[in-house]
Amino acid sequence: MDTIVSIRDVVKEYSLGKVVVPALRGVNLEVKKGEFISIAGPSGSGKTTLLNLIGCVDTATRGLVSVTGQDTAQLSESALTRLRLNTIGFIFQSFNLVSVLTVYQNVEFPLLLQRKLNGAQRKERVTQLLTQVGLLDHAKHRPNELSGGQRQRVAIARALVADPQIVLADEPTANLDSATGAAIIDLMKELNHTKGTTFIFSTHDHRVMQHAQSVVRLADGLISGRETAAQAVAHSLGVEQAKAS
Amino acid sequence: MTGFLSELALLFHIARRNLFTTFINFIIGLIILVGTCGQVAGSSLLSTLTSSMSKSVIGSAAGHLQVYNDASEDELAIYGQMGGQDPSLEPITDFPEVKKQLAADPNVKNIVPQGIGGGLITSGNTVDITLAKLRDLYRARDEKTPSTEGKRLTAEGYAEQIASVKEHIRQIVKVIHADAAKADALRDAKTVDPSEQEHLVTAASDAFWADFDKHPYDSLEFLENYIAPQAGDADMLYLRYLGTDLEAFQKAFDRMYLKEGQMVPTGKRGLLLPTYYYEENLKLKCARKLDKIKEQLANSRRTIATDEELKRWLKENQQQTREIVLQLDGIKTKTATTALQGFLKSDEKDLNGLLAKFFDMNDQNFHERYDFFYAQIVPLLELYRVRVGDTMTFKAYTKGGSVQAVNVRVYGTFEFKGLEQSPLAGAMALMDLMSFRDLYGYMSKDKLNEIQALKAAAPSKGLNRETAEDELFGQGGSVVNESVTSTIDEKQELSGTTAKKRGATLDENTYSQADFEAGVVLNVAVLLKNEHDLEATQARLSKMSTPNTHFRVVTWQKAAGVLGDFVYYARVGLSSAMSIIFVIAMIVISVAMIMATIARTATIGTMRAIGAQRTFIISMVLAETSALALFFGSLGAAIGSALILFIGNKGIPATTPEQYFFFAGPRFLPVLEPMHVISAFFIILAISALSTVLPAIIATRVSPLRAMQTDE
Ligand SMILES: Nc1ncnc2c1ncn2[C@@H]1O[C@H](COP(=O)(O)OP(=O)(O)OP(=O)(O)O)[C@@H](O)[C@H]1O
Ligand SMILES: [Mg+2]
């Protein structure tokens, strides 16, 4: 399988005044096309930081971040923006829908930015995506008229409408109850199956983790291991039990 | 392309949705609305004001272009300079040649020679008139000729009339004496001339009146010389005059028409008074005030009960009954007293008291009293201080600084059609050019020689501005004063009694076309066939000037001097007011948009993360202010336009003389032009675009990382 994301010896440091906070301290990671992987780790371990680097919304302090074969450090600001628009889809923890736009308009938004499809083609595509997430009859609604789960499904439709190669999701279920969260992960998994889109999502919820093909474990800015979902669940359950006892 | 259009549609959709979501947008909208409304209304008011002013200025004096000597020290200012004095102009000495040159231009319709100046008029005060009447009665009695009024009386008739007029004069002397005593109490004792006081005491004494008939002419002379001057100051009035070829003027300024009297006959010296000035300054003051109150009650919603100004006018009438009482002799005083007693059902004996009671008017009785006043009181009075047919004495500074006095006969009153109420158009009297030249001080060689000879014969005090001023203002009554000055100098030659006599003979003089053409003019009004070609014609005419004519051509607006400046300052005032509003609008819009941007960083960050370029974000901010400007700007422009159309339909009635002045008529009717709306619109769009710069910069700085931060 082709490598779609390649991270090598990546260091990310935030400087807070004179203090330098290391968020990632030499991370190496390869993600293959069509993978459905989860990044797990305790709070402050660097999950979000890693996803931001892959998503080209931030740049590494040192090391190589390559997305679809392009070294992101070499790209201009507008080239990075184009890369985000055409190659990457984002699903956010707080859904991040544009509140003044309808469900339909929110989903159509990336297509308008792409300027590739005409009105009829856009309509077909948006309708298709809304059907897939089961919200076609809510097309004219505003985000604030929807439940959290519905909002996140709109966000998924938006992330996938431009047919990206990679979808990044930072704790997509954190703001949802567990049943709804599970449904969202199911939906993502289904889309991963049908379209072969690469999914990278972060979570510290082991019930979410178990749906992943593999789990990358982050601790203190370093990758401590890459496990199968079952191993990961066992691992985190073990941690929980250890804590409990 | 379709993508671009849909993106644009999306931008405007977002903008439109955002428009009403925040209260601050409403504030911005309100400012934009007020700004556009103000700009539309202000610019149309101003342009209407300019055009009504231009109507007044062009139609009543200036014409479209004015031509004057390029060597002039000052710029031409038809309505006077800032301080009120007239500009110093070098005269045009060869008007026929200038006229010939100007007439060559195809767009020139009329050429009118002019000369403008201002002088004081002494219209003969009540004392003068009454004394003249008494002298006339004595003369008629002694010489057995009919009096000036054409009456021949019996001996008893004369005795009765003389007694009545004498009683009238005695009453006047009493009033002056009382006034002088009051004034002296207020003044520094040193400044009081003791001889004036003595004369008054003499004139008020019973002995003086007991002996009056023993030597009536000496007694009259005493009163004329020492008492009349003490009552005189109030009767000096300033009047601007335009000396011109009256026939050419009437032809060129075709709005002009005669209200009363007749045109000055060709080749005669004479004066036409503007009706507005005539009513305002020469009419009996209390009658004028009653007229004005009546007009206000009819034309505006003002009432005496609620309006302070109308109340003040009535109060002034109550306090200024003297001008009526002074005019009435014994017989007429009795008539007026009886009439007022009957009308007011009062047994008050004093006429002053009765008049004060009479003028204490209110909304209920005003009209009845107004009619009574004109029917019963006015016939006993001289309603105007100068009547058509009278001769007026003008006193003015000549160019050399001396004082010149000229007597001119009033042939009639005039006004300009459509400008009847414009104080601007009604402020200048029209005068024949020859009289103007005398006042201006232009001298022929002969006259200069004559003065040189006089100077050589008697040692002269020399001339300076101060003594001339004394002559003008120091002794208001000096025209009728048989002066005691014994030295002969040109000052005396040109003013005072001597000048009056010379003026009197001048009045009868006719002049020839040759005299007329030989003299100077100060400026030349040019009226055009096509007034829209103003600047081009001005340029063409300017080029015609030769070293020998050496003239300068200016537009009416420039020639209007202070008034032209007024238009200029009004424009500056409006644009600075608008600039302030727009600067405030700009700051508020900027700040508000910055706040809106900051509030929306999460959304902007999300859009950037999803793949929106910085240009898209800029467009979004721009679209929002544009939508704001378009929406509220249109609303403001519509309100402003509606306001102007509404006012234009009804008109704002002018209620004060100042308003007549600015409105150039009784009503102000602003006109809306599409240009006013379009320009206001563009200004507001530009302002909005400018105020977007800062928020747009801030918006582009929002990092896509902001999308990842959860709002804790
Ligand atoms: N903008 C920033 N400035 C300074 N330090 C930061 C910044 N963002 C993250 N960090 C630090 O970097 C480290 C990694 O943070 P990161 O947000 O990647 O962790 P995380 O695994 O996503 O945690 P969580 O589960 O709480 O979301 C933390 O110590 C954090 O304090
Ligand atoms: Mg995180």
Short mmCIF file of N, CA and C in Angstrom, two decimals, chain B residues 157-289:
data_model
loop_
_atom_site.label_atom_id
_atom_site.label_comp_id
_atom_site.label_asym_id
_atom_site.label_seq_id
_atom_site.Cartn_x
_atom_site.Cartn_y
_atom_site.Cartn_z
N GLY B 157 -57.19 131.47 8.81
CA GLY B 157 -56.72 130.13 8.42
C GLY B 157 -55.24 130.00 8.68
N TYR B 158 -54.44 131.00 8.24
CA TYR B 158 -53.01 130.96 8.47
C TYR B 158 -52.69 130.94 9.95
N ALA B 159 -53.38 131.82 10.69
CA ALA B 159 -53.13 131.90 12.12
C ALA B 159 -53.34 130.53 12.79
N GLU B 160 -54.44 129.88 12.39
CA GLU B 160 -54.76 128.58 12.99
C GLU B 160 -53.71 127.52 12.63
N GLN B 161 -53.36 127.49 11.33
CA GLN B 161 -52.36 126.52 10.86
C GLN B 161 -51.02 126.74 11.55
N ILE B 162 -50.60 128.04 11.55
CA ILE B 162 -49.29 128.36 12.15
C ILE B 162 -49.27 127.97 13.63
N ALA B 163 -50.35 128.27 14.30
CA ALA B 163 -50.42 127.93 15.72
C ALA B 163 -50.29 126.42 15.91
N SER B 164 -50.98 125.69 15.03
CA SER B 164 -50.97 124.23 15.14
C SER B 164 -49.56 123.67 14.90
N VAL B 165 -48.90 124.16 13.85
CA VAL B 165 -47.55 123.65 13.55
C VAL B 165 -46.57 124.06 14.63
N LYS B 166 -46.74 125.31 15.12
CA LYS B 166 -45.86 125.77 16.19
C LYS B 166 -46.00 124.88 17.42
N GLU B 167 -47.24 124.55 17.73
CA GLU B 167 -47.51 123.67 18.86
C GLU B 167 -46.80 122.32 18.65
N HIS B 168 -46.87 121.88 17.40
CA HIS B 168 -46.23 120.62 17.02
C HIS B 168 -44.72 120.69 17.28
N ILE B 169 -44.12 121.81 16.84
CA ILE B 169 -42.67 121.96 17.01
C ILE B 169 -42.30 122.04 18.49
N ARG B 170 -43.13 122.74 19.22
CA ARG B 170 -42.87 122.88 20.65
C ARG B 170 -42.86 121.51 21.34
N GLN B 171 -43.79 120.72 20.87
CA GLN B 171 -43.86 119.35 21.41
C GLN B 171 -42.59 118.56 21.08
N ILE B 172 -42.13 118.73 19.84
CA ILE B 172 -40.90 118.05 19.43
C ILE B 172 -39.73 118.49 20.29
N VAL B 173 -39.64 119.84 20.52
CA VAL B 173 -38.54 120.37 21.32
C VAL B 173 -38.58 119.76 22.72
N LYS B 174 -39.77 119.63 23.25
CA LYS B 174 -39.92 119.06 24.59
C LYS B 174 -39.38 117.62 24.63
N VAL B 175 -39.73 116.88 23.59
CA VAL B 175 -39.29 115.48 23.52
C VAL B 175 -37.77 115.40 23.43
N ILE B 176 -37.20 116.24 22.55
CA ILE B 176 -35.74 116.22 22.39
C ILE B 176 -35.05 116.62 23.69
N HIS B 177 -35.60 117.64 24.32
CA HIS B 177 -35.04 118.11 25.58
C HIS B 177 -35.05 117.00 26.63
N ALA B 178 -36.17 116.35 26.75
CA ALA B 178 -36.29 115.27 27.73
C ALA B 178 -35.30 114.14 27.42
N ASP B 179 -35.22 113.81 26.15
CA ASP B 179 -34.28 112.75 25.74
C ASP B 179 -32.85 113.12 26.06
N ALA B 180 -32.51 114.40 25.78
CA ALA B 180 -31.13 114.85 25.99
C ALA B 180 -30.79 114.79 27.47
N ALA B 181 -31.75 115.17 28.34
CA ALA B 181 -31.52 115.14 29.77
C ALA B 181 -31.24 113.71 30.22
N LYS B 182 -32.01 112.77 29.67
CA LYS B 182 -31.83 111.36 30.01
C LYS B 182 -30.44 110.88 29.56
N ALA B 183 -30.08 111.26 28.33
CA ALA B 183 -28.80 110.83 27.77
C ALA B 183 -27.64 111.42 28.56
N ASP B 184 -27.77 112.69 28.97
CA ASP B 184 -26.70 113.35 29.70
C ASP B 184 -26.42 112.66 31.02
N ALA B 185 -27.48 112.19 31.64
CA ALA B 185 -27.32 111.51 32.92
C ALA B 185 -26.45 110.28 32.76
N LEU B 186 -26.49 109.68 31.59
CA LEU B 186 -25.73 108.46 31.36
C LEU B 186 -24.30 108.74 30.92
N ARG B 187 -24.13 109.90 30.26
CA ARG B 187 -22.84 110.17 29.65
C ARG B 187 -21.88 110.84 30.61
N ASP B 188 -20.61 110.78 30.28
CA ASP B 188 -19.58 111.52 30.99
C ASP B 188 -19.82 113.01 30.77
N ALA B 189 -19.81 113.77 31.85
CA ALA B 189 -20.14 115.19 31.76
C ALA B 189 -19.25 115.93 30.77
N LYS B 190 -17.99 115.48 30.65
CA LYS B 190 -17.05 116.18 29.78
C LYS B 190 -17.45 116.11 28.31
N THR B 191 -18.08 114.99 27.93
CA THR B 191 -18.40 114.82 26.51
C THR B 191 -19.62 115.61 26.08
N VAL B 192 -20.36 116.11 27.07
CA VAL B 192 -21.56 116.88 26.71
C VAL B 192 -21.14 118.28 26.27
N ASP B 193 -21.66 118.66 25.11
CA ASP B 193 -21.37 120.00 24.62
C ASP B 193 -22.31 120.98 25.34
N PRO B 194 -21.79 121.87 26.19
CA PRO B 194 -22.67 122.74 26.99
C PRO B 194 -23.54 123.66 26.13
N SER B 195 -23.02 124.05 24.95
CA SER B 195 -23.81 124.96 24.12
C SER B 195 -25.08 124.27 23.62
N GLU B 196 -24.96 122.97 23.28
CA GLU B 196 -26.14 122.20 22.83
C GLU B 196 -27.23 122.26 23.89
N GLN B 197 -26.78 122.06 25.12
CA GLN B 197 -27.70 122.05 26.25
C GLN B 197 -28.39 123.42 26.39
N GLU B 198 -27.57 124.47 26.28
CA GLU B 198 -28.12 125.82 26.38
C GLU B 198 -29.19 126.07 25.32
N HIS B 199 -28.87 125.69 24.08
CA HIS B 199 -29.82 125.90 22.99
C HIS B 199 -31.15 125.22 23.27
N LEU B 200 -31.06 124.01 23.81
CA LEU B 200 -32.28 123.27 24.11
C LEU B 200 -33.11 123.98 25.19
N VAL B 201 -32.38 124.45 26.21
CA VAL B 201 -33.09 125.17 27.29
C VAL B 201 -33.81 126.40 26.73
N THR B 202 -33.08 127.12 25.87
CA THR B 202 -33.68 128.29 25.23
C THR B 202 -34.94 127.91 24.44
N ALA B 203 -34.80 126.89 23.61
CA ALA B 203 -35.91 126.52 22.74
C ALA B 203 -37.11 126.00 23.52
N ALA B 204 -36.84 125.43 24.69
CA ALA B 204 -37.94 124.88 25.47
C ALA B 204 -38.61 125.93 26.35
N SER B 205 -37.95 127.10 26.45
CA SER B 205 -38.48 128.12 27.37
C SER B 205 -39.76 128.77 26.85
N ASP B 206 -40.64 129.19 27.77
CA ASP B 206 -41.89 129.87 27.39
C ASP B 206 -41.60 131.18 26.70
N ALA B 207 -40.50 131.85 27.13
CA ALA B 207 -40.15 133.15 26.55
C ALA B 207 -39.90 133.05 25.05
N PHE B 208 -39.16 132.02 24.67
CA PHE B 208 -38.84 131.81 23.27
C PHE B 208 -40.11 131.74 22.42
N TRP B 209 -41.09 130.99 22.90
CA TRP B 209 -42.33 130.80 22.14
C TRP B 209 -43.23 132.04 22.19
N ALA B 210 -43.16 132.76 23.34
CA ALA B 210 -43.95 133.98 23.45
C ALA B 210 -43.48 135.01 22.42
N ASP B 211 -42.14 135.03 22.20
CA ASP B 211 -41.58 136.02 21.28
C ASP B 211 -41.46 135.52 19.84
N PHE B 212 -41.88 134.33 19.61
CA PHE B 212 -41.64 133.66 18.32
C PHE B 212 -42.09 134.52 17.14
N ASP B 213 -43.33 135.01 17.25
CA ASP B 213 -43.92 135.71 16.11
C ASP B 213 -43.36 137.12 15.90
N LYS B 214 -42.60 137.61 16.88
CA LYS B 214 -42.00 138.93 16.70
C LYS B 214 -40.97 138.89 15.57
N HIS B 215 -40.18 137.86 15.53
CA HIS B 215 -39.23 137.70 14.43
C HIS B 215 -39.21 136.21 14.04
N PRO B 216 -40.27 135.79 13.35
CA PRO B 216 -40.44 134.36 13.08
C PRO B 216 -39.28 133.74 12.29
N TYR B 217 -38.72 134.48 11.33
CA TYR B 217 -37.67 133.86 10.52
C TYR B 217 -36.40 133.63 11.31
N ASP B 218 -36.06 134.57 12.23
CA ASP B 218 -34.90 134.35 13.09
C ASP B 218 -35.12 133.16 14.01
N SER B 219 -36.33 133.10 14.56
CA SER B 219 -36.64 131.97 15.45
C SER B 219 -36.52 130.64 14.70
N LEU B 220 -37.05 130.64 13.48
CA LEU B 220 -36.98 129.41 12.67
C LEU B 220 -35.53 129.02 12.42
N GLU B 221 -34.71 130.05 12.09
CA GLU B 221 -33.32 129.76 11.79
C GLU B 221 -32.60 129.18 13.01
N PHE B 222 -32.95 129.75 14.17
CA PHE B 222 -32.36 129.23 15.40
C PHE B 222 -32.69 127.74 15.56
N LEU B 223 -33.94 127.42 15.36
CA LEU B 223 -34.36 126.01 15.50
C LEU B 223 -33.68 125.13 14.47
N GLU B 224 -33.62 125.64 13.23
CA GLU B 224 -33.00 124.85 12.15
C GLU B 224 -31.53 124.60 12.43
N ASN B 225 -30.86 125.62 12.96
CA ASN B 225 -29.41 125.50 13.15
C ASN B 225 -29.02 124.73 14.40
N TYR B 226 -29.77 124.94 15.48
CA TYR B 226 -29.29 124.38 16.74
C TYR B 226 -30.13 123.24 17.31
N ILE B 227 -31.37 123.18 16.91
CA ILE B 227 -32.21 122.11 17.46
C ILE B 227 -32.32 120.91 16.52
N ALA B 228 -32.60 121.21 15.24
CA ALA B 228 -32.75 120.11 14.28
C ALA B 228 -31.56 119.16 14.27
N PRO B 229 -30.30 119.66 14.28
CA PRO B 229 -29.16 118.72 14.25
C PRO B 229 -29.17 117.75 15.43
N GLN B 230 -29.73 118.19 16.56
CA GLN B 230 -29.71 117.33 17.74
C GLN B 230 -30.71 116.19 17.65
N ALA B 231 -31.60 116.25 16.67
CA ALA B 231 -32.56 115.16 16.51
C ALA B 231 -32.21 114.29 15.32
N GLY B 232 -31.11 114.63 14.69
CA GLY B 232 -30.91 114.11 13.33
C GLY B 232 -30.33 112.74 13.16
N ASP B 233 -29.50 112.28 14.08
CA ASP B 233 -28.69 111.10 13.78
C ASP B 233 -29.45 109.89 13.30
N ALA B 234 -30.59 109.66 13.85
CA ALA B 234 -31.35 108.47 13.50
C ALA B 234 -31.80 108.48 12.05
N ASP B 235 -31.71 109.61 11.44
CA ASP B 235 -32.21 109.69 10.08
C ASP B 235 -31.14 109.53 9.01
N MET B 236 -29.93 109.18 9.43
CA MET B 236 -28.89 108.88 8.45
C MET B 236 -28.97 107.39 8.15
N LEU B 237 -29.15 107.08 6.91
CA LEU B 237 -29.25 105.67 6.54
C LEU B 237 -28.22 105.33 5.48
N TYR B 238 -27.75 104.11 5.54
CA TYR B 238 -26.78 103.67 4.54
C TYR B 238 -27.55 103.04 3.38
N LEU B 239 -27.17 103.41 2.19
CA LEU B 239 -27.83 102.83 1.02
C LEU B 239 -26.78 102.60 -0.06
N ARG B 240 -26.79 101.40 -0.59
CA ARG B 240 -25.88 101.11 -1.71
C ARG B 240 -26.58 101.48 -3.01
N TYR B 241 -25.78 101.95 -3.93
CA TYR B 241 -26.38 102.34 -5.21
C TYR B 241 -25.55 101.79 -6.35
N LEU B 242 -26.26 101.55 -7.41
CA LEU B 242 -25.61 101.06 -8.61
C LEU B 242 -25.85 102.10 -9.69
N GLY B 243 -24.80 102.80 -10.04
CA GLY B 243 -24.91 103.78 -11.11
C GLY B 243 -24.81 103.06 -12.43
N THR B 244 -25.71 103.35 -13.32
CA THR B 244 -25.71 102.61 -14.58
C THR B 244 -26.44 103.38 -15.67
N ASP B 245 -26.33 102.87 -16.85
CA ASP B 245 -27.16 103.34 -17.95
C ASP B 245 -28.51 102.68 -17.73
N LEU B 246 -29.45 103.44 -17.17
CA LEU B 246 -30.68 102.83 -16.68
C LEU B 246 -31.48 102.11 -17.75
N GLU B 247 -31.47 102.67 -18.95
CA GLU B 247 -32.21 102.00 -20.03
C GLU B 247 -31.58 100.67 -20.41
N ALA B 248 -30.25 100.70 -20.55
CA ALA B 248 -29.54 99.46 -20.87
C ALA B 248 -29.74 98.45 -19.76
N PHE B 249 -29.76 98.94 -18.53
CA PHE B 249 -29.94 98.05 -17.39
C PHE B 249 -31.30 97.36 -17.46
N GLN B 250 -32.33 98.16 -17.70
CA GLN B 250 -33.68 97.59 -17.72
C GLN B 250 -33.83 96.56 -18.84
N LYS B 251 -33.17 96.85 -19.95
CA LYS B 251 -33.25 95.93 -21.08
C LYS B 251 -32.54 94.61 -20.74
N ALA B 252 -31.39 94.73 -20.10
CA ALA B 252 -30.58 93.53 -19.83
C ALA B 252 -31.14 92.73 -18.66
N PHE B 253 -31.55 93.43 -17.63
CA PHE B 253 -32.07 92.75 -16.44
C PHE B 253 -33.59 92.81 -16.51
N ASP B 254 -34.14 91.92 -17.33
CA ASP B 254 -35.54 92.07 -17.70
C ASP B 254 -36.52 91.65 -16.61
N ARG B 255 -36.01 91.13 -15.48
CA ARG B 255 -36.92 90.86 -14.37
C ARG B 255 -37.30 92.14 -13.65
N MET B 256 -36.56 93.20 -13.92
CA MET B 256 -36.80 94.43 -13.19
C MET B 256 -38.10 95.09 -13.66
N TYR B 257 -38.92 95.54 -12.73
CA TYR B 257 -40.10 96.31 -13.10
C TYR B 257 -40.37 97.40 -12.08
N LEU B 258 -41.07 98.43 -12.50
CA LEU B 258 -41.33 99.56 -11.61
C LEU B 258 -42.55 99.24 -10.76
N LYS B 259 -42.45 99.56 -9.48
CA LYS B 259 -43.57 99.31 -8.59
C LYS B 259 -44.40 100.59 -8.48
N GLU B 260 -43.71 101.68 -8.47
CA GLU B 260 -44.35 102.97 -8.23
C GLU B 260 -43.57 103.99 -9.05
N GLY B 261 -44.20 105.08 -9.45
CA GLY B 261 -43.48 106.15 -10.13
C GLY B 261 -43.17 105.82 -11.57
N GLN B 262 -42.08 106.37 -12.06
CA GLN B 262 -41.75 106.19 -13.47
C GLN B 262 -40.25 105.97 -13.63
N MET B 263 -39.87 105.56 -14.84
CA MET B 263 -38.47 105.39 -15.17
C MET B 263 -37.81 106.77 -15.22
N VAL B 264 -36.54 106.81 -14.86
CA VAL B 264 -35.82 108.08 -14.97
C VAL B 264 -35.73 108.44 -16.45
N PRO B 265 -36.21 109.62 -16.85
CA PRO B 265 -36.21 109.94 -18.27
C PRO B 265 -34.79 109.97 -18.84
N THR B 266 -34.68 109.64 -20.09
CA THR B 266 -33.37 109.59 -20.75
C THR B 266 -32.63 110.91 -20.57
N GLY B 267 -31.38 110.82 -20.21
CA GLY B 267 -30.56 112.02 -20.10
C GLY B 267 -30.79 112.81 -18.83
N LYS B 268 -31.66 112.31 -17.93
CA LYS B 268 -31.91 113.01 -16.67
C LYS B 268 -31.20 112.28 -15.55
N ARG B 269 -30.85 113.07 -14.53
CA ARG B 269 -30.31 112.45 -13.33
C ARG B 269 -31.48 111.96 -12.49
N GLY B 270 -31.31 110.84 -11.86
CA GLY B 270 -32.42 110.35 -11.06
C GLY B 270 -32.11 109.03 -10.39
N LEU B 271 -33.02 108.65 -9.50
CA LEU B 271 -32.79 107.49 -8.65
C LEU B 271 -34.05 106.62 -8.62
N LEU B 272 -33.84 105.31 -8.60
CA LEU B 272 -34.94 104.38 -8.36
C LEU B 272 -34.62 103.62 -7.07
N LEU B 273 -35.58 103.58 -6.17
CA LEU B 273 -35.34 102.89 -4.90
C LEU B 273 -35.86 101.47 -4.95
N PRO B 274 -35.11 100.53 -4.42
CA PRO B 274 -35.61 99.15 -4.37
C PRO B 274 -36.73 99.05 -3.33
N THR B 275 -37.82 98.38 -3.71
CA THR B 275 -38.99 98.30 -2.83
C THR B 275 -38.64 97.72 -1.47
N TYR B 276 -37.81 96.68 -1.51
CA TYR B 276 -37.49 96.01 -0.25
C TYR B 276 -36.85 97.00 0.74
N TYR B 277 -35.87 97.75 0.24
CA TYR B 277 -35.19 98.72 1.09
C TYR B 277 -36.17 99.82 1.52
N TYR B 278 -37.00 100.22 0.57
CA TYR B 278 -37.97 101.27 0.80
C TYR B 278 -38.90 100.90 1.95
N GLU B 279 -39.40 99.69 1.89
CA GLU B 279 -40.31 99.21 2.94
C GLU B 279 -39.58 99.03 4.26
N GLU B 280 -38.41 98.43 4.17
CA GLU B 280 -37.68 98.03 5.36
C GLU B 280 -37.11 99.24 6.12
N ASN B 281 -36.64 100.24 5.38
CA ASN B 281 -35.90 101.31 6.04
C ASN B 281 -36.57 102.67 6.00
N LEU B 282 -37.45 102.89 5.03
CA LEU B 282 -38.00 104.23 4.89
C LEU B 282 -39.45 104.32 5.32
N LYS B 283 -40.06 103.16 5.58
CA LYS B 283 -41.44 103.19 6.04
C LYS B 283 -41.47 103.46 7.55
N LEU B 284 -42.55 104.02 8.00
CA LEU B 284 -42.79 104.21 9.43
C LEU B 284 -42.54 102.86 10.13
N LYS B 285 -41.70 102.87 11.15
CA LYS B 285 -41.23 101.59 11.72
C LYS B 285 -42.36 100.74 12.28
N CYS B 286 -43.27 101.41 12.98
CA CYS B 286 -44.33 100.59 13.58
C CYS B 286 -45.26 100.01 12.51
N ALA B 287 -45.47 100.75 11.44
CA ALA B 287 -46.31 100.22 10.35
C ALA B 287 -45.63 99.03 9.71
N ARG B 288 -44.31 99.15 9.50
CA ARG B 288 -43.54 98.06 8.91
C ARG B 288 -43.64 96.81 9.79
N LYS B 289 -43.54 97.01 11.09
CA LYS B 289 -43.61 95.86 11.99
C LYS B 289 -44.98 95.21 11.93
#
